[in-house]
GROMACS .gro file of N, CA, C and O in nm:
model
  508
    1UNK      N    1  -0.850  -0.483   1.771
    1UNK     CA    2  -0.886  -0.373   1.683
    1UNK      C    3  -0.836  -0.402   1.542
    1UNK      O    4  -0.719  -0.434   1.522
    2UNK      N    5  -0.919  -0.392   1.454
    2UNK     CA    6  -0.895  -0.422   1.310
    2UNK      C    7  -0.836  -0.340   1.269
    2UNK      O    8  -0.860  -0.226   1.309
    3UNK      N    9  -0.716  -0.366   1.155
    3UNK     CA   10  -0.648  -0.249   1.065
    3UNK      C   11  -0.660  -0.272   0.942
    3UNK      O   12  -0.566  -0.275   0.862
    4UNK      N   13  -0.770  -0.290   0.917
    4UNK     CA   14  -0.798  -0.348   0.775
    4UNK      C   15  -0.732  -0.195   0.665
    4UNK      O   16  -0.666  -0.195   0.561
    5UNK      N   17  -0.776  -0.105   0.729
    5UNK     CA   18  -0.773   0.019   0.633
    5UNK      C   19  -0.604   0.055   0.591
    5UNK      O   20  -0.553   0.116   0.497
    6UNK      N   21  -0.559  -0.002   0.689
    6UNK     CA   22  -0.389  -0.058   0.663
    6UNK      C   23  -0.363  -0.133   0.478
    6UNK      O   24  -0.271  -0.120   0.398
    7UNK      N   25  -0.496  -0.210   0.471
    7UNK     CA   26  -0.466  -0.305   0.380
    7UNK      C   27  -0.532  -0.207   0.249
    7UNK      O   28  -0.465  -0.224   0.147
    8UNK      N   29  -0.666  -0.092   0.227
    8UNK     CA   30  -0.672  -0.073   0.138
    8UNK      C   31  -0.580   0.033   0.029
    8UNK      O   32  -0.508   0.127   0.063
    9UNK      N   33  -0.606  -0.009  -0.093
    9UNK     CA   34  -0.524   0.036  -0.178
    9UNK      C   35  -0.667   0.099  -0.317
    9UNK      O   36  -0.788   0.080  -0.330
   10UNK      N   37  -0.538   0.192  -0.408
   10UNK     CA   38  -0.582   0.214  -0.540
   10UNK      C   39  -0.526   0.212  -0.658
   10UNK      O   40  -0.569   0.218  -0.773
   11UNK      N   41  -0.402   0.200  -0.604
   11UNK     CA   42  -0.292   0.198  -0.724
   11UNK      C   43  -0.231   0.073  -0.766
   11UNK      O   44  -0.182  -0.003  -0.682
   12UNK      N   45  -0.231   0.042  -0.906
   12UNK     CA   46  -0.245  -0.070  -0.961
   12UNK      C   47  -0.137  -0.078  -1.047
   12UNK      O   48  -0.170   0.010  -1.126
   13UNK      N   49  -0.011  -0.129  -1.097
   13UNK     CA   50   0.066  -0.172  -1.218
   13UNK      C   51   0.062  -0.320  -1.290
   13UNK      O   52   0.077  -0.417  -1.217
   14UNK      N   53   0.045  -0.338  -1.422
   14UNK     CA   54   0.019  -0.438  -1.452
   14UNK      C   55   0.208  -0.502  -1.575
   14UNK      O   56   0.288  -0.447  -1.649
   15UNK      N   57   0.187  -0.625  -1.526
   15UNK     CA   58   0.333  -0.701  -1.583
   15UNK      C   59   0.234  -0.805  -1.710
   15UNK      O   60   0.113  -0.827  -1.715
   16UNK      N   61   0.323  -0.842  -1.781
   16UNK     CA   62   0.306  -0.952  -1.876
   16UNK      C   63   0.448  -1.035  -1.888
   16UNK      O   64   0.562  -0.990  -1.875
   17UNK      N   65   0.407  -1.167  -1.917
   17UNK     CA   66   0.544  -1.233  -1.973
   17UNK      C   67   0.486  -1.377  -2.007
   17UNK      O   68   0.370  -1.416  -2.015
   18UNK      N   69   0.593  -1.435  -2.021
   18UNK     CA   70   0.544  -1.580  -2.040
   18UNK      C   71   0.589  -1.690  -1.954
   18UNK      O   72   0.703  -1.656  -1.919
   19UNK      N   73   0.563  -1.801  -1.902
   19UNK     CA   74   0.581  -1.881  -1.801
   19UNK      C   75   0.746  -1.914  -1.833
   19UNK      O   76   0.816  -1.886  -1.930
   20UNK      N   77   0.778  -1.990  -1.700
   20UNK     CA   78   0.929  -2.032  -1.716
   20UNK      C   79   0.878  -2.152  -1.771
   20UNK      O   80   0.772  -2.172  -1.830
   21UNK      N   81   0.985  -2.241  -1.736
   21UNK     CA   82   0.997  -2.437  -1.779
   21UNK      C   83   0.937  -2.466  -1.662
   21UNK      O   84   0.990  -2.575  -1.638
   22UNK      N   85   0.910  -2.459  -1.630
   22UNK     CA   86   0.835  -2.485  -1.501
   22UNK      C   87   0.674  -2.461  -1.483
   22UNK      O   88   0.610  -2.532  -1.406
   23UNK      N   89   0.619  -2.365  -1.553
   23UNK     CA   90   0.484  -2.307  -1.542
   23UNK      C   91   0.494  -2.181  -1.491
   23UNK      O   92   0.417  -2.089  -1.522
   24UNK      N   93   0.612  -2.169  -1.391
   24UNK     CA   94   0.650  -2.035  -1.271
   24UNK      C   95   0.612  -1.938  -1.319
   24UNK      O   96   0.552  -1.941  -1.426
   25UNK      N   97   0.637  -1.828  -1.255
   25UNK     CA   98   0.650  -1.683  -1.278
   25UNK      C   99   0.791  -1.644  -1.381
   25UNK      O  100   0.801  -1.586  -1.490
   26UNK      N  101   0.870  -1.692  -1.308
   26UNK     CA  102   1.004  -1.666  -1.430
   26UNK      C  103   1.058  -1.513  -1.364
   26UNK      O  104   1.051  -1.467  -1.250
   27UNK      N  105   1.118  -1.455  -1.501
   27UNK     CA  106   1.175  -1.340  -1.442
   27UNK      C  107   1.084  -1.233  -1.379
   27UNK      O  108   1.118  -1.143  -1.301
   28UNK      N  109   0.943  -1.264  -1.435
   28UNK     CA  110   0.796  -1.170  -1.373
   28UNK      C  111   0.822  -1.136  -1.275
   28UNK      O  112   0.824  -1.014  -1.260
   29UNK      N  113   0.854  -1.218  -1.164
   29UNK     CA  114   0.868  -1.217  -1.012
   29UNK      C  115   0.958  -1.158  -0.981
   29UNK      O  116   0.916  -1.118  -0.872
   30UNK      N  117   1.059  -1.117  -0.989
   30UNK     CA  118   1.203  -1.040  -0.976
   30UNK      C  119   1.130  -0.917  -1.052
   30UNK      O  120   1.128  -0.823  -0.973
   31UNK      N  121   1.065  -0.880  -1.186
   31UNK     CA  122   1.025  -0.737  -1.226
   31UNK      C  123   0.935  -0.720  -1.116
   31UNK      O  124   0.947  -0.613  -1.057
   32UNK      N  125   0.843  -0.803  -1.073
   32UNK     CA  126   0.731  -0.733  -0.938
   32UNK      C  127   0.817  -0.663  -0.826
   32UNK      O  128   0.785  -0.559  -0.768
   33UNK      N  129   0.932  -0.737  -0.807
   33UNK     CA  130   1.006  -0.735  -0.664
   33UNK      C  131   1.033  -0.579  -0.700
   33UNK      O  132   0.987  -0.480  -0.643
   34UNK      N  133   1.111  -0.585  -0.800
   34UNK     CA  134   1.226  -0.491  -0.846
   34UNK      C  135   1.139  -0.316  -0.860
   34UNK      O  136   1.187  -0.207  -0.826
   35UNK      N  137   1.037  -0.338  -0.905
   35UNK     CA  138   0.941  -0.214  -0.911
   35UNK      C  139   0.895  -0.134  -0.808
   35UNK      O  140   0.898  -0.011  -0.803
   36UNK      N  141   0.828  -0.259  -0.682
   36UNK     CA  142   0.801  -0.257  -0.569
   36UNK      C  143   0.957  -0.155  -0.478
   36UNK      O  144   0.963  -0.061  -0.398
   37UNK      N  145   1.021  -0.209  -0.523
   37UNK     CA  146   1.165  -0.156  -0.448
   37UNK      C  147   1.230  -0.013  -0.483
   37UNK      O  148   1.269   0.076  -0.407
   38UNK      N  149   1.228  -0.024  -0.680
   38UNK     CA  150   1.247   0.083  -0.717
   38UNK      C  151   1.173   0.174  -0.653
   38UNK      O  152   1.207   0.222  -0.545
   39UNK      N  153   1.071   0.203  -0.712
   39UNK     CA  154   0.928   0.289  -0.667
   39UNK      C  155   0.860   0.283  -0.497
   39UNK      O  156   0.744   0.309  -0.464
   40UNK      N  157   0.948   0.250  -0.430
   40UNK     CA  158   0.912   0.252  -0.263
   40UNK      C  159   0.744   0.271  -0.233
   40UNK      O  160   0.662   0.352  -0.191
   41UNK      N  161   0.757   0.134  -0.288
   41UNK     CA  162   0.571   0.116  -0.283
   41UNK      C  163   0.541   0.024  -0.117
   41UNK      O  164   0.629  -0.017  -0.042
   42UNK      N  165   0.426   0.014  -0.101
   42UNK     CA  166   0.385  -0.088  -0.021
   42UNK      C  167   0.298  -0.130  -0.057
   42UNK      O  168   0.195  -0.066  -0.079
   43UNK      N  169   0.321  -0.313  -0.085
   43UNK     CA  170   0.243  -0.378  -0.195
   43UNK      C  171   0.147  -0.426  -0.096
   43UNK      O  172   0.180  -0.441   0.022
   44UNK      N  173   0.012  -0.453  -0.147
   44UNK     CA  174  -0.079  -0.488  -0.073
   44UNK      C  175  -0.153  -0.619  -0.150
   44UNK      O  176  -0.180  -0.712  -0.073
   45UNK      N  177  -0.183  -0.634  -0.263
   45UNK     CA  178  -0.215  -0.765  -0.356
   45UNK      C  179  -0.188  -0.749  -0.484
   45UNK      O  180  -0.152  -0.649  -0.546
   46UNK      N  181  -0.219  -0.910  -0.534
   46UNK     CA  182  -0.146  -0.895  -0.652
   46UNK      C  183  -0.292  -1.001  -0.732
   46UNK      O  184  -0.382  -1.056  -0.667
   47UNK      N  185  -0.278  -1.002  -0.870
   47UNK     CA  186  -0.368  -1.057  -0.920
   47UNK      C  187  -0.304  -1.102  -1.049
   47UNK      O  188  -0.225  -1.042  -1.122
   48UNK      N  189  -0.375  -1.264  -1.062
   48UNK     CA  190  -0.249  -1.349  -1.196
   48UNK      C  191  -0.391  -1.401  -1.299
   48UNK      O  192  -0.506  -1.427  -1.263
   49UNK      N  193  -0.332  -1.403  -1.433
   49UNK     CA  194  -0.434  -1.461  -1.490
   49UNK      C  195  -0.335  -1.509  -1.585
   49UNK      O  196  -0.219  -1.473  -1.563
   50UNK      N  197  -0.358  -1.589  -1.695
   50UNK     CA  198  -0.294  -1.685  -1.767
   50UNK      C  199  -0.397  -1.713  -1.872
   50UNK      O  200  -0.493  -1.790  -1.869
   51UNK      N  201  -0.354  -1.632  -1.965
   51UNK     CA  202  -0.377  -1.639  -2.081
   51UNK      C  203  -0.356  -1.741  -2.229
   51UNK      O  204  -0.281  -1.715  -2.323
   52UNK      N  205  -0.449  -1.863  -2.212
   52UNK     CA  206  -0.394  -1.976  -2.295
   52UNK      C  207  -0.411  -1.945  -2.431
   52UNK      O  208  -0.376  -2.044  -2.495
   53UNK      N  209  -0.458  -1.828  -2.527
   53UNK     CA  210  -0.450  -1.781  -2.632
   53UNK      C  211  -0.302  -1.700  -2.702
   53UNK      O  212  -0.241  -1.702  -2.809
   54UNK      N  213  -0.289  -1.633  -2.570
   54UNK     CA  214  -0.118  -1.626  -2.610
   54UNK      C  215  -0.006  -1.656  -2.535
   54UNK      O  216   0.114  -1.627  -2.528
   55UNK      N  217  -0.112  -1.745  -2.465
   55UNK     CA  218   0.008  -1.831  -2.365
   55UNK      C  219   0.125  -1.700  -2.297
   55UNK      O  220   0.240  -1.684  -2.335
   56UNK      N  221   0.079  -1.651  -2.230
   56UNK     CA  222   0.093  -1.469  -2.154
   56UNK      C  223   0.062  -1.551  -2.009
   56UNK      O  224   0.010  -1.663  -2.005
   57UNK      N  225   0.112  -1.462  -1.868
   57UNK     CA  226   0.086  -1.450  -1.766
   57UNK      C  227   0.073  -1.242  -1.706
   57UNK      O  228   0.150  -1.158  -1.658
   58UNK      N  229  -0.043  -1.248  -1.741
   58UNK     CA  230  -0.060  -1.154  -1.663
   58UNK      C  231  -0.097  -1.107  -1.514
   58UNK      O  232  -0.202  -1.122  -1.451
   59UNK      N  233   0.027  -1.044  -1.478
   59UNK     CA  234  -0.002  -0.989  -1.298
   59UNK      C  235  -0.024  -0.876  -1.286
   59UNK      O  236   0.012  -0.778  -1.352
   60UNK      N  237  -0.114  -0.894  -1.160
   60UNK     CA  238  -0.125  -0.712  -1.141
   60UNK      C  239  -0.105  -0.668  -0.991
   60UNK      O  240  -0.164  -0.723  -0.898
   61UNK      N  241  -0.025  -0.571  -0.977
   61UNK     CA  242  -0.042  -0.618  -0.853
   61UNK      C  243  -0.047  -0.421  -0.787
   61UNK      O  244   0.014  -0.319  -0.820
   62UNK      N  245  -0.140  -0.451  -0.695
   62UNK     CA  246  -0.173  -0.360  -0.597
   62UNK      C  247  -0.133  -0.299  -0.472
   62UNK      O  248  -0.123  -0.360  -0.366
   63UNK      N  249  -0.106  -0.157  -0.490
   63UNK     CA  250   0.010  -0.077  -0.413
   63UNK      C  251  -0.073   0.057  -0.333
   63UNK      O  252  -0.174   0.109  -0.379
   64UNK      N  253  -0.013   0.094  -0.218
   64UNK     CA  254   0.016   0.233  -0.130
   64UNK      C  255   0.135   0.282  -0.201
   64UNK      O  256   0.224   0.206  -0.239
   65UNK      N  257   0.139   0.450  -0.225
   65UNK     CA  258   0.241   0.471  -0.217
   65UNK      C  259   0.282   0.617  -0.170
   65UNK      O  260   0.366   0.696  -0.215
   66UNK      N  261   0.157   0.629  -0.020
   66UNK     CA  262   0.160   0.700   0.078
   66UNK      C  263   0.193   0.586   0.237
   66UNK      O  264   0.140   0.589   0.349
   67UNK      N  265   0.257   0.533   0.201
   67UNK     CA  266   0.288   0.475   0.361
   67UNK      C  267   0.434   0.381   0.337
   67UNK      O  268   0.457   0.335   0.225
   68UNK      N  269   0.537   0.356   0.460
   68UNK     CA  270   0.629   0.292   0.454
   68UNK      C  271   0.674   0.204   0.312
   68UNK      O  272   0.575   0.136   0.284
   69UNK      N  273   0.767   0.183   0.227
   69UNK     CA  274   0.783   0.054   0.145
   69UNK      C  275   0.849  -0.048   0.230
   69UNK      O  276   0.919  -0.015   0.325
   70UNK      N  277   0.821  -0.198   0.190
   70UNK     CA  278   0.896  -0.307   0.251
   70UNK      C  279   0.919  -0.368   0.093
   70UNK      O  280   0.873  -0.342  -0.018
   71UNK      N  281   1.004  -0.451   0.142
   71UNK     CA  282   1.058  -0.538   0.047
   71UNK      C  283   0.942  -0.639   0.015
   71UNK      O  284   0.867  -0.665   0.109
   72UNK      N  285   0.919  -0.701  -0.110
   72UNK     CA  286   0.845  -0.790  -0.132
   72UNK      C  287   0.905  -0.924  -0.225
   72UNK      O  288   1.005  -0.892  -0.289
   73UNK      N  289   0.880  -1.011  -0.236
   73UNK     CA  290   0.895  -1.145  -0.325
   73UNK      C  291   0.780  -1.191  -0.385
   73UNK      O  292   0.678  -1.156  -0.327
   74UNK      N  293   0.764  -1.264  -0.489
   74UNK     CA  294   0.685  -1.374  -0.541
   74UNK      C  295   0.744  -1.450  -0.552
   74UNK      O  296   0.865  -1.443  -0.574
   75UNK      N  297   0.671  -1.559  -0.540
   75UNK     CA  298   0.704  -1.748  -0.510
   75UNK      C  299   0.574  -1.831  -0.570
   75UNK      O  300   0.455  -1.819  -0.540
   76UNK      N  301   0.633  -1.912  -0.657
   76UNK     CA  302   0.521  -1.989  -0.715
   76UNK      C  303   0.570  -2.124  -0.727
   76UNK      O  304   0.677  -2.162  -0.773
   77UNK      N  305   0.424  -2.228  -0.652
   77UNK     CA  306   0.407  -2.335  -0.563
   77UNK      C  307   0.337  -2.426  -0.688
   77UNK      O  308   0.223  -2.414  -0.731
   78UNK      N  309   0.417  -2.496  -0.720
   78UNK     CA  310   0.256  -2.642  -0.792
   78UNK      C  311   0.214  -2.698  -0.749
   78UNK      O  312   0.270  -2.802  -0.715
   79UNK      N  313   0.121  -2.681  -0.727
   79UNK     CA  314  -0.052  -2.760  -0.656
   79UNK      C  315  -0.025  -2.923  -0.707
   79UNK      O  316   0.017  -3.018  -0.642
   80UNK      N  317  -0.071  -2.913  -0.858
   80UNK     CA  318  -0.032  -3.095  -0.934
   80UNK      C  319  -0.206  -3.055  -1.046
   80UNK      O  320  -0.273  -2.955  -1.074
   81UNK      N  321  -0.209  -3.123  -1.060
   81UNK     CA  322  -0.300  -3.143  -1.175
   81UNK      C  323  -0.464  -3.124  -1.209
   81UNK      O  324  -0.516  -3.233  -1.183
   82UNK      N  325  -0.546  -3.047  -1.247
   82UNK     CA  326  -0.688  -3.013  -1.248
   82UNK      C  327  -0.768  -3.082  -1.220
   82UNK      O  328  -0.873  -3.069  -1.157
   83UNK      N  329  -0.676  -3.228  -1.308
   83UNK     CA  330  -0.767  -3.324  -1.318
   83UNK      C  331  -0.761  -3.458  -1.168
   83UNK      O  332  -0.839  -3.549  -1.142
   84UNK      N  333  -0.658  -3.421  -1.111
   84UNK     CA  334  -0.613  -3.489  -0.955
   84UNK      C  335  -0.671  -3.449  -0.871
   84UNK      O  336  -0.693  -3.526  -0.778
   85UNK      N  337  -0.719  -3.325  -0.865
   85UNK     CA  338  -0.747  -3.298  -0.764
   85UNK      C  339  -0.851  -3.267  -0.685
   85UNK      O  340  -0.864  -3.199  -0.583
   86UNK      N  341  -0.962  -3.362  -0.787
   86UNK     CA  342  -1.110  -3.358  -0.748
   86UNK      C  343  -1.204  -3.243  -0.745
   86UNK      O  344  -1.176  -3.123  -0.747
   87UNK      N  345  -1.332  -3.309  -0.741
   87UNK     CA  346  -1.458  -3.173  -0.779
   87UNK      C  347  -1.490  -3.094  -0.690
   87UNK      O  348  -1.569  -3.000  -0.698
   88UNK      N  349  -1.414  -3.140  -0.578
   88UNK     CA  350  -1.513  -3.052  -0.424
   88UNK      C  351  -1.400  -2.960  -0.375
   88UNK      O  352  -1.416  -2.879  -0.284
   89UNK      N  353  -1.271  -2.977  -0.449
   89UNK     CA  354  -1.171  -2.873  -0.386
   89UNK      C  355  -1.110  -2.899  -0.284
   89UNK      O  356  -1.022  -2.818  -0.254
   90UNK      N  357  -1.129  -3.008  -0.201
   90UNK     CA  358  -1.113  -3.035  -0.090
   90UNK      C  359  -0.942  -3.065  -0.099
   90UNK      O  360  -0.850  -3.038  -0.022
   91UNK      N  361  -0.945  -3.126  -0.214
   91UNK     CA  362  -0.738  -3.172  -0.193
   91UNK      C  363  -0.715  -3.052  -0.246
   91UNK      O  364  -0.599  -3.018  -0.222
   92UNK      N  365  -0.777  -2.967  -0.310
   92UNK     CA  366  -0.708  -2.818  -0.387
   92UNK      C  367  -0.664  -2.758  -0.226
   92UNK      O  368  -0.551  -2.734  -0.184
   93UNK      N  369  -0.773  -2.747  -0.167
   93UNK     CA  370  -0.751  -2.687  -0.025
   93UNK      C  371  -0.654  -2.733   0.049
   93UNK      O  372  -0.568  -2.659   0.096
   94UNK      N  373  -0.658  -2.877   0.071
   94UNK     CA  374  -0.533  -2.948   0.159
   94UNK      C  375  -0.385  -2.904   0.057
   94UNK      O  376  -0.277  -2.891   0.116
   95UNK      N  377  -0.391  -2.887  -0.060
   95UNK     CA  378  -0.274  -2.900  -0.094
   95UNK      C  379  -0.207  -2.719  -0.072
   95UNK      O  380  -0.098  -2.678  -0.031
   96UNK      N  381  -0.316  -2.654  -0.114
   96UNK     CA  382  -0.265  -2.469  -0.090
   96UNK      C  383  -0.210  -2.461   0.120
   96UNK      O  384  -0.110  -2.399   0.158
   97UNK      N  385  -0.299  -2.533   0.206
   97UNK     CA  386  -0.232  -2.552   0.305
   97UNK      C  387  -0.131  -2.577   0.323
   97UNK      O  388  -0.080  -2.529   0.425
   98UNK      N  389  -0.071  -2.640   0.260
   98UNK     CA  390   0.049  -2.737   0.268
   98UNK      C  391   0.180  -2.637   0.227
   98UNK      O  392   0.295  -2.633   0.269
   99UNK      N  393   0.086  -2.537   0.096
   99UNK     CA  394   0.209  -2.494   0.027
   99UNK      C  395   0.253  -2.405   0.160
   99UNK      O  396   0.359  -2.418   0.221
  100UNK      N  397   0.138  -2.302   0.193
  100UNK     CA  398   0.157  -2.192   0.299
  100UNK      C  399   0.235  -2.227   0.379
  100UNK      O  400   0.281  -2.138   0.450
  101UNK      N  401   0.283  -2.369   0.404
  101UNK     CA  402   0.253  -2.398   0.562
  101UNK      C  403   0.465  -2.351   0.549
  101UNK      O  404   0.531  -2.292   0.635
  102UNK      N  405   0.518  -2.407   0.405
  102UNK     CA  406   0.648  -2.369   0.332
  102UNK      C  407   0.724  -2.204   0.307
  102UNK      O  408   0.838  -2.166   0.280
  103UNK      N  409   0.583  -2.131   0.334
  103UNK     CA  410   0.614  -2.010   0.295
  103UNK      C  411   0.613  -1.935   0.414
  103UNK      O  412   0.556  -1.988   0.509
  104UNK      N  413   0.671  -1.804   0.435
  104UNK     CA  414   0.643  -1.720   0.556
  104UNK      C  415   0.633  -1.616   0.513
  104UNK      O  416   0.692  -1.585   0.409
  105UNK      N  417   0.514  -1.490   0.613
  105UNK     CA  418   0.512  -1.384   0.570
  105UNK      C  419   0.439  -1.363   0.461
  105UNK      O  420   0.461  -1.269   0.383
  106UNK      N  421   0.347  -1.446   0.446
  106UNK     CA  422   0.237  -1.417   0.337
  106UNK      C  423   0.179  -1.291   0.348
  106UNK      O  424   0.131  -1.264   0.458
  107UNK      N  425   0.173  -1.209   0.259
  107UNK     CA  426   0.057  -1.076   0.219
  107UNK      C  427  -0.081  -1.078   0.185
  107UNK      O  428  -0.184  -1.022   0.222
  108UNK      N  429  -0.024  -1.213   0.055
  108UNK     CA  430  -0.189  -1.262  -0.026
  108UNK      C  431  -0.088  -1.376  -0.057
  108UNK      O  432   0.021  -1.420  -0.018
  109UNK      N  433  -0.247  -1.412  -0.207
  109UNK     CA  434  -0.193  -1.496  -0.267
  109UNK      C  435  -0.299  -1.525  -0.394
  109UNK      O  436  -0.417  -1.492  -0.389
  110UNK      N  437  -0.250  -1.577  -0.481
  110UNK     CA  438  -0.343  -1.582  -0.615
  110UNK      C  439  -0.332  -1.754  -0.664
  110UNK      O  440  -0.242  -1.828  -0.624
  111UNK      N  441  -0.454  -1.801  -0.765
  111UNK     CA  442  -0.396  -1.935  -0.836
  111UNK      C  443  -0.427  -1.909  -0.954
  111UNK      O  444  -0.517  -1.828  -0.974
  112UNK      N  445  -0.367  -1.965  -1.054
  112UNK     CA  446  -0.354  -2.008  -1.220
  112UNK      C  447  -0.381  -2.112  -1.261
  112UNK      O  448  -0.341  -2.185  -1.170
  113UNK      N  449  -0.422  -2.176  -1.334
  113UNK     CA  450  -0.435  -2.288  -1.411
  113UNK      C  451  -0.393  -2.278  -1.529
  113UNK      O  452  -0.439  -2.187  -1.599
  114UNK      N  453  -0.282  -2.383  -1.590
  114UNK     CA  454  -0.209  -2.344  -1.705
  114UNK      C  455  -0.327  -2.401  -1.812
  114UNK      O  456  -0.443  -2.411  -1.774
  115UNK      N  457  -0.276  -2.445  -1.976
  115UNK     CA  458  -0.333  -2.476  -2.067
  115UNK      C  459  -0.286  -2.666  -2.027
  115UNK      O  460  -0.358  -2.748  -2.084
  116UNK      N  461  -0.197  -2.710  -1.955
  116UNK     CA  462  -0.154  -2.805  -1.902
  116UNK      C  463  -0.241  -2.905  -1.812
  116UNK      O  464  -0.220  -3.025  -1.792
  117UNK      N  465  -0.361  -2.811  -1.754
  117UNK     CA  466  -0.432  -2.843  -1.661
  117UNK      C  467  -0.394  -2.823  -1.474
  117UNK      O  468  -0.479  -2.831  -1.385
  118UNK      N  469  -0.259  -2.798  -1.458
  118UNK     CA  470  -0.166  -2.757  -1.386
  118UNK      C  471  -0.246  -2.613  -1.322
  118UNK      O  472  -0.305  -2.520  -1.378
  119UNK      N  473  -0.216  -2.644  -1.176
  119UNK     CA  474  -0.261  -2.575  -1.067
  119UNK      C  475  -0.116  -2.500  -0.987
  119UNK      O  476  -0.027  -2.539  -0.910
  120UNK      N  477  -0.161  -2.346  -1.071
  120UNK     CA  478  -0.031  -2.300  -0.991
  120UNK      C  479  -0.066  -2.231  -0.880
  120UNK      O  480  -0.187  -2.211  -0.889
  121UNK      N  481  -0.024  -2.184  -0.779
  121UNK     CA  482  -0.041  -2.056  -0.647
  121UNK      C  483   0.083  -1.983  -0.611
  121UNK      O  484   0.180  -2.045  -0.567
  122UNK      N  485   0.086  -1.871  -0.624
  122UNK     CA  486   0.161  -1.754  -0.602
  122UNK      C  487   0.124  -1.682  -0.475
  122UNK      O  488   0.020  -1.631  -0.433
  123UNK      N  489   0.284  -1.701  -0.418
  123UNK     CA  490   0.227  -1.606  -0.250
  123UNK      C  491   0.337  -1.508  -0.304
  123UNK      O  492   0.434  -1.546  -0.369
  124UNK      N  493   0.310  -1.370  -0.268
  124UNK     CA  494   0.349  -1.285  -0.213
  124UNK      C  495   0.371  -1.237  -0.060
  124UNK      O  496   0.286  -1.195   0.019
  125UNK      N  497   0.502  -1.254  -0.041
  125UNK     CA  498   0.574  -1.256   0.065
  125UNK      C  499   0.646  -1.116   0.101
  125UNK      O  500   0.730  -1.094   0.014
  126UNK      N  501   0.642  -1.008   0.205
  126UNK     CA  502   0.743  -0.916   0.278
  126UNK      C  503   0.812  -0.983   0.327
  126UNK      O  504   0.780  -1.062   0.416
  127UNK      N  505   0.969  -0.962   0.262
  127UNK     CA  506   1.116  -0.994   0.303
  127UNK      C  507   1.170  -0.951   0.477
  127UNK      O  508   1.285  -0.975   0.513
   0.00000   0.00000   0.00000
């Protein structure tokens, strides 16, 4: 029996910041956590875009906040390079496998591409 209706949502908060040294999320990921926790939400997805005009990472991420809160995390994985990783997606795919395979407790998950050419993926994880 499906519980998909478990998963829908309407409520939305949106973050900005700018990448770490890394490309990462940076402190973004600790404000997602920290909101989620404050505000006894239950996060359901999140959505990243990366803005190479002002070099910005914007997240958004998508909440209940009629049912249980759990703890949540973001974690951000480097794929490797736009230009490595071929036209058919196929190593994009083998490599997002690979990341998952590191992570537990996935919710979702989103990807970025910096101004670098750099392939990022962000899972959101319940602690």
């Amino acid at each position: 029996m499906s519980q998909i209706a478990n998963q829908e949502h309407g409520k939305f908060k949106v973050f900005a910041g700018k990448l770490d040294a890394n490309n990462g999320l940076g402190d973004l990921a600790d404000k997602v956590s920290a909101f989620a926790s404050e505000n006894k939400i239950a996060a359901k997805s999140i959505g990243v875009e990366y803005l190479e005009s002002a070099e910005s990472l914007i997240i958004t991420l998508g909440y209940r906040d009629d049912e249980d809160h759990y703890p949540i995390k973001l974690e951000t994985v480097a794929l490797g390079k736009m230009t490595d990783l071929g036209q058919d997606f196929s190593a994009l795919e083998q490599k997002m496998e690979e990341a998952s395979s590191n992570v537990g407790n996935i919710i979702c998950h989103e990807l970025y591409v910096t101004d670098d050419k750099d392939f990022l993926m962000v899972f959101m994880t319940h602690q």
